[in-house]
Tab-separated table of C-alpha atoms in Angstrom:
chain	number	residue	atom	x	y	z
A	5	MET	CA	73.054	-26.909	234.241
A	6	ASN	CA	71.828	-28.573	231.116
A	7	ARG	CA	71.341	-26.063	228.345
A	8	TYR	CA	68.413	-28.040	226.921
A	9	SER	CA	66.110	-28.483	229.857
A	10	GLY	CA	67.599	-26.666	232.810
A	11	GLU	CA	68.120	-29.967	234.605
A	12	PRO	CA	71.628	-31.036	235.587
A	13	PHE	CA	73.391	-33.414	233.258
A	14	ALA	CA	73.182	-37.038	234.288
A	15	ILE	CA	76.950	-37.315	234.043
A	16	GLU	CA	79.498	-34.638	233.324
A	17	PHE	CA	83.268	-34.789	232.804
A	18	ARG	CA	85.143	-31.542	233.355
A	19	LYS	CA	88.723	-31.529	232.094
A	20	VAL	CA	89.286	-35.030	233.402
A	21	SER	CA	92.675	-36.700	233.099
A	22	TYR	CA	93.658	-40.069	234.432
A	23	ARG	CA	97.207	-41.271	234.888
A	24	LEU	CA	98.561	-44.539	236.189
A	25	LYS	CA	101.020	-44.516	239.081
A	26	ASN	CA	103.868	-44.965	236.595
A	27	GLY	CA	102.841	-41.692	234.925
A	28	ARG	CA	101.266	-43.190	231.800
A	29	GLU	CA	98.321	-41.096	230.744
A	30	LEU	CA	95.196	-43.067	229.825
A	31	LEU	CA	92.824	-40.138	229.522
A	32	ARG	CA	93.515	-36.488	228.860
A	33	ASP	CA	91.370	-33.379	229.365
A	34	LEU	CA	88.076	-35.115	228.760
A	35	ASP	CA	85.064	-32.816	228.569
A	36	LEU	CA	81.814	-34.687	228.116
A	37	GLU	CA	78.200	-34.125	229.030
A	38	ILE	CA	75.745	-36.989	229.113
A	39	LEU	CA	72.046	-36.197	229.048
A	40	PRO	CA	69.458	-37.929	231.211
A	41	GLY	CA	67.792	-40.774	229.332
A	42	GLU	CA	70.230	-40.932	226.434
A	43	THR	CA	72.338	-43.894	225.356
A	44	LEU	CA	75.822	-42.565	224.866
A	45	VAL	CA	78.062	-45.064	223.137
A	46	MET	CA	81.777	-44.743	223.695
A	47	LEU	CA	83.459	-46.173	220.675
A	48	GLY	CA	87.154	-46.858	220.345
A	49	ARG	CA	89.844	-49.442	219.821
A	50	SER	CA	91.191	-51.596	222.626
A	51	GLY	CA	93.258	-49.506	225.025
A	52	SER	CA	91.805	-46.188	223.856
A	53	GLY	CA	90.598	-45.224	227.319
A	54	LYS	CA	86.887	-45.950	227.018
A	55	THR	CA	86.756	-48.444	229.894
A	56	THR	CA	88.818	-46.041	232.005
A	57	THR	CA	86.224	-43.353	231.317
A	58	LEU	CA	83.457	-45.681	232.443
A	59	ARG	CA	85.224	-46.678	235.644
A	60	LEU	CA	85.724	-43.028	236.577
A	61	ILE	CA	81.943	-42.630	236.715
A	62	ASN	CA	81.330	-45.202	239.463
A	63	ARG	CA	84.633	-44.348	241.126
A	64	LEU	CA	86.307	-47.677	240.555
A	65	LEU	CA	89.006	-45.212	239.449
A	66	GLU	CA	89.609	-41.696	240.713
A	67	ALA	CA	90.443	-38.879	238.309
A	68	SER	CA	94.005	-37.568	238.511
A	69	GLU	CA	92.808	-34.138	237.406
A	70	GLY	CA	89.462	-32.555	236.755
A	71	GLU	CA	86.076	-33.525	238.046
A	72	VAL	CA	83.406	-36.094	237.276
A	73	LEU	CA	79.864	-35.138	238.236
A	74	VAL	CA	76.947	-37.516	238.605
A	75	GLU	CA	73.527	-35.870	238.813
A	76	GLY	CA	75.218	-32.526	239.278
A	77	LYS	CA	77.342	-33.627	242.222
A	78	SER	CA	81.059	-34.359	242.085
A	79	VAL	CA	81.659	-38.092	242.561
A	80	SER	CA	84.170	-37.309	245.306
A	81	ASN	CA	81.309	-35.754	247.306
A	82	TRP	CA	79.130	-38.829	246.902
A	83	ASP	CA	79.264	-41.635	249.426
A	84	VAL	CA	81.021	-44.161	247.187
A	85	ILE	CA	78.737	-47.062	248.111
A	86	GLY	CA	75.621	-44.937	247.568
A	87	LEU	CA	77.006	-43.726	244.253
A	88	ARG	CA	77.610	-47.246	242.997
A	89	ARG	CA	74.195	-48.448	244.134
A	90	SER	CA	72.554	-45.732	242.058
A	91	ILE	CA	74.539	-46.833	239.004
A	92	GLY	CA	73.982	-50.223	237.388
A	93	TYR	CA	77.142	-51.860	236.096
A	94	VAL	CA	77.373	-54.564	233.445
A	95	ILE	CA	80.731	-55.926	232.276
A	96	GLN	CA	81.750	-58.251	229.481
A	97	ASP	CA	82.780	-61.026	231.863
A	98	ILE	CA	79.406	-60.522	233.585
A	99	GLY	CA	80.811	-61.427	236.986
A	100	LEU	CA	77.769	-63.329	238.246
A	101	PHE	CA	78.408	-64.909	241.631
A	102	PRO	CA	78.835	-68.611	240.805
A	103	HIS	CA	77.767	-69.754	244.286
A	104	PHE	CA	74.472	-67.840	244.140
A	105	THR	CA	71.391	-68.851	242.187
A	106	VAL	CA	70.076	-66.480	239.541
A	107	GLU	CA	67.532	-65.055	241.955
A	108	ARG	CA	70.104	-64.444	244.687
A	109	ASN	CA	72.372	-62.779	242.150
A	110	ILE	CA	69.615	-60.440	241.032
A	111	GLY	CA	68.247	-59.834	244.508
A	112	LEU	CA	71.604	-59.163	246.160
A	113	ILE	CA	71.573	-55.379	246.275
A	114	PRO	CA	67.872	-55.129	247.199
A	115	LYS	CA	68.599	-57.578	250.022
A	116	ILE	CA	71.636	-55.611	251.222
A	117	GLU	CA	69.493	-52.477	251.035
A	118	GLY	CA	67.020	-54.178	253.349
A	119	TRP	CA	63.977	-54.565	251.090
A	120	PRO	CA	61.254	-56.824	252.492
A	121	PRO	CA	61.507	-60.369	251.036
A	122	ALA	CA	58.145	-60.210	249.265
A	123	ARG	CA	59.169	-57.063	247.427
A	124	ILE	CA	62.502	-58.660	246.419
A	125	THR	CA	60.721	-61.728	245.058
A	126	SER	CA	58.300	-59.708	242.991
A	127	ARG	CA	61.123	-57.463	241.757
A	128	ILE	CA	63.109	-60.536	240.632
A	129	ARG	CA	60.109	-61.839	238.718
A	130	GLU	CA	59.548	-58.471	237.114
A	131	LEU	CA	63.206	-58.176	236.080
A	132	LEU	CA	63.373	-61.677	234.615
A	133	GLU	CA	60.385	-60.854	232.477
A	134	LEU	CA	61.886	-57.496	231.520
A	135	VAL	CA	65.105	-59.055	230.218
A	136	GLY	CA	63.211	-61.865	228.494
A	137	LEU	CA	64.058	-64.810	230.719
A	138	ASP	CA	61.799	-67.658	231.755
A	139	PRO	CA	60.897	-67.325	235.470
A	140	GLU	CA	62.020	-70.920	235.976
A	141	VAL	CA	65.707	-69.944	235.574
A	142	ALA	CA	65.457	-68.136	238.935
A	143	ALA	CA	66.464	-71.254	240.865
A	144	ARG	CA	69.375	-72.163	238.598
A	145	TYR	CA	73.060	-71.449	239.035
A	146	PRO	CA	74.954	-69.317	236.505
A	147	ARG	CA	76.912	-72.343	235.261
A	148	GLU	CA	73.652	-73.914	234.110
A	149	LEU	CA	72.866	-71.020	231.761
A	150	SER	CA	73.984	-70.181	228.244
A	151	GLY	CA	76.202	-67.154	227.617
A	152	GLY	CA	73.290	-65.079	226.385
A	153	GLN	CA	71.114	-66.014	229.375
A	154	ARG	CA	73.941	-65.135	231.734
A	155	GLN	CA	74.344	-61.720	230.206
A	156	ARG	CA	70.588	-61.146	230.530
A	157	VAL	CA	70.899	-62.017	234.216
A	158	GLY	CA	73.816	-59.561	234.422
A	159	VAL	CA	71.578	-56.811	233.043
A	160	ALA	CA	68.730	-57.770	235.382
A	161	ARG	CA	71.083	-57.635	238.340
A	162	ALA	CA	72.344	-54.205	237.325
A	163	LEU	CA	68.745	-52.963	237.123
A	164	ALA	CA	67.637	-54.549	240.395
A	165	ALA	CA	67.573	-51.461	242.582
A	166	ASP	CA	66.229	-49.366	239.690
A	167	PRO	CA	69.286	-47.128	239.270
A	168	PRO	CA	68.835	-44.083	237.018
A	169	ILE	CA	72.188	-44.730	235.328
A	170	LEU	CA	73.503	-47.861	233.651
A	171	LEU	CA	77.141	-48.420	232.675
A	172	MET	CA	77.765	-51.193	230.179
A	173	ASP	CA	81.294	-52.253	229.307
A	174	GLU	CA	81.245	-54.342	226.105
A	175	PRO	CA	78.383	-56.346	227.570
A	176	PHE	CA	77.771	-58.358	224.400
A	177	GLY	CA	81.402	-58.650	223.298
A	178	ALA	CA	81.885	-62.295	224.240
A	179	LEU	CA	78.671	-63.578	222.623
A	180	ASP	CA	78.220	-65.254	219.257
A	181	PRO	CA	76.834	-62.954	216.510
A	182	ILE	CA	73.286	-64.307	216.635
A	183	THR	CA	72.982	-64.115	220.413
A	184	ARG	CA	74.603	-60.688	220.306
A	185	SER	CA	72.063	-59.347	217.847
A	186	GLU	CA	69.230	-60.844	219.961
A	187	LEU	CA	70.557	-59.083	223.021
A	188	GLN	CA	71.048	-55.820	221.161
A	189	ARG	CA	67.398	-55.906	220.102
A	190	ALA	CA	66.360	-56.792	223.638
A	191	PHE	CA	68.416	-53.871	224.900
A	192	LEU	CA	66.731	-51.454	222.492
A	193	ALA	CA	63.288	-52.622	223.582
A	194	LEU	CA	64.302	-52.359	227.213
A	195	GLN	CA	65.708	-48.873	226.789
A	196	GLN	CA	62.525	-47.771	225.025
A	197	ARG	CA	60.600	-48.719	228.156
A	198	LEU	CA	63.017	-47.615	230.834
A	199	ARG	CA	64.776	-44.527	229.439
A	200	LYS	CA	67.789	-44.933	231.691
A	201	THR	CA	70.891	-42.883	231.188
A	202	VAL	CA	73.167	-45.445	229.582
A	203	VAL	CA	76.867	-45.221	228.893
A	204	PHE	CA	77.757	-48.080	226.602
A	205	VAL	CA	81.332	-49.004	225.718
A	206	THR	CA	82.084	-50.950	222.559
A	207	HIS	CA	84.625	-51.225	219.762
A	208	ASP	CA	81.973	-52.404	217.330
A	209	LEU	CA	80.752	-49.614	215.029
A	210	ARG	CA	77.613	-51.531	214.026
A	211	GLU	CA	76.632	-51.924	217.642
A	212	ALA	CA	77.318	-48.221	218.261
A	213	LEU	CA	75.159	-47.158	215.315
A	214	LEU	CA	72.356	-49.486	216.335
A	215	LEU	CA	72.171	-48.637	220.016
A	216	GLY	CA	73.505	-45.129	220.499
A	217	SER	CA	71.590	-41.898	220.618
A	218	ARG	CA	75.036	-40.311	220.392
A	219	ILE	CA	78.412	-41.826	219.647
A	220	ALA	CA	81.663	-40.562	221.138
A	221	LEU	CA	84.859	-41.714	219.461
A	222	ILE	CA	87.744	-42.061	221.904
A	223	ASP	CA	91.274	-42.483	220.647
A	224	SER	CA	94.507	-42.627	222.674
A	225	GLY	CA	92.832	-41.065	225.691
A	226	HIS	CA	91.253	-38.195	223.742
A	227	LEU	CA	87.654	-37.556	222.832
A	228	VAL	CA	87.891	-37.215	219.051
A	229	ALA	CA	84.310	-36.441	218.112
A	230	ILE	CA	80.771	-36.868	219.332
A	231	HIS	CA	77.874	-37.213	216.895
A	232	GLU	CA	74.438	-38.668	216.464
A	233	PRO	CA	74.600	-41.924	214.473
A	234	GLU	CA	73.363	-40.298	211.250
A	235	GLN	CA	76.160	-37.717	211.322
A	236	PHE	CA	78.791	-40.095	212.584
A	237	THR	CA	79.205	-42.088	209.383
A	238	SER	CA	79.427	-38.965	207.250
A	239	SER	CA	81.826	-37.078	209.521
A	240	ALA	CA	84.800	-35.488	207.796
A	241	ASP	CA	87.059	-36.022	210.801
A	242	PRO	CA	89.934	-38.207	209.595
A	243	LEU	CA	89.956	-40.423	212.696
A	244	VAL	CA	86.192	-40.930	212.529
A	245	SER	CA	86.199	-41.671	208.823
A	246	SER	CA	89.084	-44.109	209.187
A	247	TYR	CA	87.177	-45.905	211.963
A	248	VAL	CA	84.066	-45.934	209.783
A	249	GLY	CA	86.149	-47.066	206.813
A	250	ALA	CA	87.260	-50.100	208.743
A	251	PHE	CA	83.608	-51.225	208.805
A	252	GLU	CA	82.891	-50.642	205.152
A	253	GLY	CA	79.342	-50.928	203.919
A	254	VAL	CA	77.783	-50.179	207.294
A	255	GLY	CA	75.079	-47.545	207.478
A	256	PRO	CA	73.230	-45.999	210.417
A	257	ARG	CA	70.839	-48.421	212.118
A	258	ALA	CA	72.014	-51.246	209.874
A	259	VAL	CA	72.923	-54.484	211.514
B	7	MET	CA	100.605	-112.344	271.687
B	8	ASN	CA	99.748	-110.482	268.475
B	9	ILE	CA	99.364	-106.740	268.108
B	10	PHE	CA	95.564	-106.724	268.173
B	11	HIS	CA	95.543	-108.816	271.267
B	12	PHE	CA	97.985	-106.399	272.860
B	13	MET	CA	95.890	-103.373	271.866
B	14	LEU	CA	92.723	-104.998	273.143
B	15	GLN	CA	94.389	-105.727	276.458
B	16	ASN	CA	95.571	-102.158	276.832
B	17	ARG	CA	92.470	-100.545	275.331
B	18	ALA	CA	91.785	-98.333	278.350
B	19	GLU	CA	95.214	-96.716	278.196
B	20	ILE	CA	95.195	-96.491	274.398
B	21	LEU	CA	91.803	-94.805	274.534
B	22	GLU	CA	93.036	-92.320	277.115
B	23	LEU	CA	96.144	-91.522	275.071
B	24	THR	CA	94.034	-91.194	271.919
B	25	GLY	CA	91.874	-88.700	273.787
B	26	GLU	CA	94.939	-86.705	274.811
B	27	HIS	CA	96.202	-86.830	271.255
B	28	LEU	CA	92.890	-85.578	269.893
B	29	TRP	CA	92.863	-82.779	272.441
B	30	LEU	CA	96.380	-81.631	271.513
B	31	VAL	CA	95.607	-81.670	267.783
B	32	GLY	CA	92.095	-80.236	268.095
B	33	VAL	CA	93.075	-77.271	270.254
B	34	SER	CA	96.129	-76.513	268.102
B	35	ILE	CA	94.150	-76.572	264.867
B	36	LEU	CA	91.418	-74.431	266.391
B	37	ILE	CA	93.917	-71.787	267.491
B	38	ALA	CA	95.732	-71.991	264.150
B	39	VAL	CA	92.429	-71.468	262.303
B	40	ILE	CA	91.536	-68.487	264.497
B	41	ILE	CA	94.936	-66.882	263.853
B	42	GLY	CA	95.819	-68.225	260.405
B	43	ILE	CA	92.689	-67.361	258.403
B	44	PRO	CA	92.635	-63.687	259.462
B	45	LEU	CA	96.385	-63.476	258.754
B	46	GLY	CA	95.795	-64.972	255.311
B	47	ILE	CA	93.058	-62.391	254.655
B	48	LEU	CA	95.319	-59.622	255.973
B	49	ILE	CA	98.087	-60.366	253.494
B	50	THR	CA	95.649	-60.228	250.577
B	51	ARG	CA	94.822	-56.649	251.675
B	52	TRP	CA	98.357	-55.476	252.527
B	53	PRO	CA	100.715	-57.142	250.061
B	54	ALA	CA	103.685	-55.598	251.910
B	55	LEU	CA	102.982	-57.981	254.817
B	56	ASN	CA	102.927	-60.959	252.497
B	57	LYS	CA	106.643	-61.769	252.563
B	58	PRO	CA	107.315	-61.270	256.295
B	59	ILE	CA	104.253	-63.277	257.380
B	60	LEU	CA	104.529	-66.165	254.926
B	61	GLY	CA	108.310	-66.119	255.388
B	62	SER	CA	108.122	-66.483	259.167
B	63	ALA	CA	105.534	-69.244	258.921
B	64	ASN	CA	107.796	-70.938	256.416
B	65	ILE	CA	110.847	-70.718	258.681
B	66	VAL	CA	108.910	-72.302	261.560
B	67	GLN	CA	108.162	-75.254	259.292
B	68	THR	CA	111.849	-75.833	258.686
B	69	ILE	CA	112.677	-76.169	262.406
B	70	PRO	CA	112.840	-79.852	263.313
B	71	SER	CA	109.940	-80.567	265.615
B	72	LEU	CA	111.965	-82.115	268.417
B	73	ALA	CA	114.192	-79.012	268.416
B	74	LEU	CA	111.175	-76.692	268.497
B	75	PHE	CA	109.765	-78.497	271.550
B	76	GLY	CA	113.196	-78.114	273.137
B	77	PHE	CA	113.501	-74.422	272.288
B	78	LEU	CA	110.155	-73.647	273.877
B	79	LEU	CA	110.879	-75.456	277.153
B	80	PRO	CA	112.624	-72.516	278.881
B	81	VAL	CA	109.917	-70.021	277.848
B	82	PRO	CA	108.077	-68.793	280.992
B	83	TRP	CA	104.413	-69.863	281.444
B	84	ILE	CA	104.535	-71.815	278.166
B	85	GLY	CA	107.268	-74.102	279.453
B	86	ASP	CA	105.513	-74.689	282.778
B	87	ARG	CA	103.107	-77.205	281.370
B	88	ALA	CA	104.018	-79.729	278.707
B	89	GLY	CA	100.514	-79.608	277.189
B	90	ARG	CA	100.665	-75.843	276.671
B	91	LEU	CA	104.043	-76.126	275.074
B	92	ALA	CA	102.952	-78.892	272.733
B	93	ILE	CA	99.861	-76.942	271.675
B	94	LEU	CA	101.954	-73.851	270.934
B	95	ALA	CA	104.434	-75.818	268.861
B	96	LEU	CA	101.697	-77.638	266.926
B	97	THR	CA	99.853	-74.366	266.323
B	98	LEU	CA	103.016	-72.842	264.868
B	99	TYR	CA	103.381	-75.772	262.481
B	100	ALA	CA	99.731	-75.597	261.452
B	101	LEU	CA	99.872	-71.882	260.625
B	102	LEU	CA	101.668	-72.052	257.285
B	103	PRO	CA	99.157	-74.207	255.393
B	104	LEU	CA	96.299	-72.129	256.812
B	105	ILE	CA	97.752	-68.722	255.987
B	106	ARG	CA	98.955	-69.839	252.591
B	107	ASN	CA	95.727	-71.529	251.539
B	108	THR	CA	93.576	-68.627	252.713
B	109	TYR	CA	95.776	-66.293	250.690
B	110	ILE	CA	95.747	-68.509	247.605
B	111	GLY	CA	92.003	-69.111	247.890
B	112	ILE	CA	91.094	-65.438	248.069
B	113	LYS	CA	93.596	-64.446	245.393
B	114	GLY	CA	92.082	-67.117	243.180
B	115	VAL	CA	88.631	-65.520	243.096
B	116	ASP	CA	87.847	-64.381	239.535
B	117	PRO	CA	88.669	-60.636	239.318
B	118	ALA	CA	85.571	-60.074	237.150
B	119	ILE	CA	83.382	-61.228	240.050
B	120	LEU	CA	85.046	-58.793	242.436
B	121	GLU	CA	84.871	-55.984	239.891
B	122	ALA	CA	81.159	-56.622	239.448
B	123	GLY	CA	80.600	-56.760	243.211
B	124	ARG	CA	82.506	-53.564	243.854
B	125	GLY	CA	80.811	-51.825	240.946
B	126	MET	CA	77.391	-52.804	242.325
B	127	GLY	CA	78.209	-51.057	245.572
B	128	MET	CA	79.102	-53.952	247.864
B	129	THR	CA	81.307	-52.885	250.761
B	130	ALA	CA	84.678	-54.551	251.312
B	131	ARG	CA	83.173	-56.456	254.236
B	132	GLN	CA	80.182	-57.687	252.217
B	133	LEU	CA	82.525	-58.818	249.437
B	134	LEU	CA	84.696	-60.698	251.929
B	135	TRP	CA	81.876	-62.521	253.724
B	136	GLN	CA	79.478	-63.094	250.844
B	137	VAL	CA	81.860	-63.621	247.953
B	138	GLU	CA	85.543	-64.098	248.726
B	139	LEU	CA	85.298	-66.441	251.712
B	140	PRO	CA	82.518	-68.665	250.322
B	141	LEU	CA	84.357	-68.974	247.006
B	142	SER	CA	87.667	-69.844	248.664
B	143	ALA	CA	86.180	-72.115	251.366
B	144	GLY	CA	87.291	-75.274	249.538
B	145	VAL	CA	90.910	-74.126	249.330
B	146	ILE	CA	90.892	-72.971	252.958
B	147	ILE	CA	89.528	-76.337	254.128
B	148	ALA	CA	92.271	-78.020	252.089
B	149	GLY	CA	94.705	-76.021	254.253
B	150	VAL	CA	92.964	-77.196	257.439
B	151	ARG	CA	93.216	-80.741	256.130
B	152	VAL	CA	96.956	-80.531	255.458
B	153	ALA	CA	97.550	-78.851	258.830
B	154	THR	CA	95.526	-81.514	260.667
B	155	VAL	CA	97.365	-84.420	259.097
B	156	ILE	CA	100.726	-82.777	259.855
B	157	CYS	CA	99.699	-82.148	263.457
B	158	VAL	CA	98.419	-85.672	264.108
B	159	GLY	CA	101.869	-86.920	263.112
B	160	LEU	CA	103.839	-84.273	264.968
B	161	ALA	CA	101.784	-84.630	268.126
B	162	THR	CA	103.356	-88.068	268.660
B	163	ILE	CA	106.630	-86.246	269.321
B	164	ALA	CA	104.962	-84.192	272.080
B	165	ALA	CA	105.288	-87.275	274.274
B	166	ALA	CA	109.052	-86.626	274.348
B	167	ILE	CA	108.421	-83.580	276.538
B	168	GLY	CA	105.784	-85.337	278.580
B	169	ALA	CA	102.687	-83.865	276.911
B	170	GLY	CA	101.123	-87.295	276.550
B	171	GLY	CA	99.271	-88.565	273.516
B	172	LEU	CA	99.892	-91.659	271.436
B	173	GLY	CA	103.592	-90.837	271.232
B	174	GLU	CA	103.863	-92.276	274.753
B	175	TYR	CA	103.534	-95.784	273.313
B	176	ILE	CA	105.907	-95.047	270.476
B	177	PHE	CA	108.658	-93.779	272.777
B	178	ARG	CA	108.041	-96.557	275.276
B	179	GLY	CA	108.248	-99.138	272.490
B	180	LEU	CA	111.452	-97.564	271.220
B	181	ALA	CA	112.982	-97.761	274.684
B	182	MET	CA	111.815	-101.372	275.124
B	183	VAL	CA	112.819	-102.307	271.559
B	184	ASN	CA	109.298	-103.681	271.240
B	185	ASN	CA	107.558	-103.225	267.897
B	186	GLN	CA	104.211	-104.211	269.311
B	187	VAL	CA	104.246	-101.320	271.750
B	188	ILE	CA	105.357	-98.918	269.004
B	189	LEU	CA	102.502	-100.089	266.763
B	190	ALA	CA	99.979	-99.715	269.573
B	191	GLY	CA	100.738	-95.977	269.377
B	192	ALA	CA	101.374	-95.713	265.665
B	193	ILE	CA	98.255	-97.515	264.408
B	194	PRO	CA	95.688	-95.328	266.209
B	195	ALA	CA	97.679	-92.211	265.222
B	196	ALA	CA	97.708	-93.260	261.577
B	197	ALA	CA	94.008	-94.099	261.730
B	198	MET	CA	93.281	-90.675	263.226
B	199	ALA	CA	95.203	-88.955	260.433
B	200	LEU	CA	93.360	-91.007	257.848
B	201	VAL	CA	89.913	-90.297	259.281
B	202	ALA	CA	90.685	-86.559	259.518
B	203	ASP	CA	91.952	-86.594	255.944
B	204	VAL	CA	88.853	-88.327	254.585
B	205	CYS	CA	86.372	-86.184	256.544
B	206	LEU	CA	88.039	-82.893	255.684
B	207	GLY	CA	88.495	-84.064	252.089
B	208	TRP	CA	84.766	-84.648	251.867
B	209	LEU	CA	84.079	-81.206	253.325
B	210	GLU	CA	86.568	-79.630	250.932
B	211	LYS	CA	84.814	-81.203	247.972
B	212	ARG	CA	81.402	-80.063	249.187
B	213	LEU	CA	82.548	-76.472	249.682
B	214	THR	CA	84.379	-76.142	246.382
B	215	PRO	CA	82.118	-74.295	243.935
B	216	HIS	CA	81.753	-76.136	240.642
């Protein structure tokens, strides 16, 4: 139970470890509670275990030890397909289906879930507007879009069935700085409206400070510290301050 | 008498043999598609089966075709009818390109697309039918194309065991030391291979996602 509101946590890690088959440990004894409606940013260098953490939530990976709970229920007790459909998933490479138009990409899960066509169409329109895309892109193929437009479609697709949780794995990592900052702003506006539980993975401190309601620093498979952005930059923890030091001159909510 | 004159004169028989040839190739390719594509999908799911299945299909390809027809003759039921035997042999030859191209096509699908699909909650079956097969259709058709061209050529040898087809003319011409008779079998066979190649090439291009 959540000590703040009495509701269950949106996502909870209890002493979770993850090892590869060859015995290499990617994550060790992770304890983490994610509150409904917050944007938790997982910050860390490449290979620190942040993507692993994310993939344990939608069961693309299974914990070697410990337990991951989504909405108070262990992920191993969820029907895996049902679990994934209630969690939106956005990755850096986007993974749009190249042989589907934008509208088929976005409408895929609603269609599989058996929504009536009229409802799918209106949902697609609504989502395109939500992520700031012109409705006329609906009929286009992903290859005909810019990188930023594609990532917006990726977000729209993840939101299609209105999942309460959104996992984002370096979604803006491959974009140029201007497009990235546009999408970050769009994300903030979106999150203000939707209040989803978001777990956002990045290695970019500026992005973490801008988007996160809390920031968790992961290093070598360990959770080092978890702070609100204001406290994060002034933390005395040596690992945190060395990470912050690497981005000198960056303050909370500065871009 | 030139070759075209000869072919025109014997058009009824040539047409009949062409029909037999088409039947042999068509049935073989159909069976090979029905067996080969699922086998290709299977080895993407169970990598342990990869080597034995592709290996066996590979070995079959190395058996000289005349020898393969000969080997199969004593097999009960199969050996009873020359047509059956020819279709089995041609199917065996057609399997390798089909299995291999299905495997390569599916393995070639961008992992990010599959990761996204899985993460969205698509089932393995939905991913296969809606993503993996459509995206590898071009490569799979390329396999059908290679198999068809191989089979049109090999089916001429089926005449050696009495299965009919355009090989009849080729063997007859060889026995008569008459080039005209050989060509009357070889030209339609070559034309058939060419037409199949062009049609399937067009289909391959259409199905390949840009």
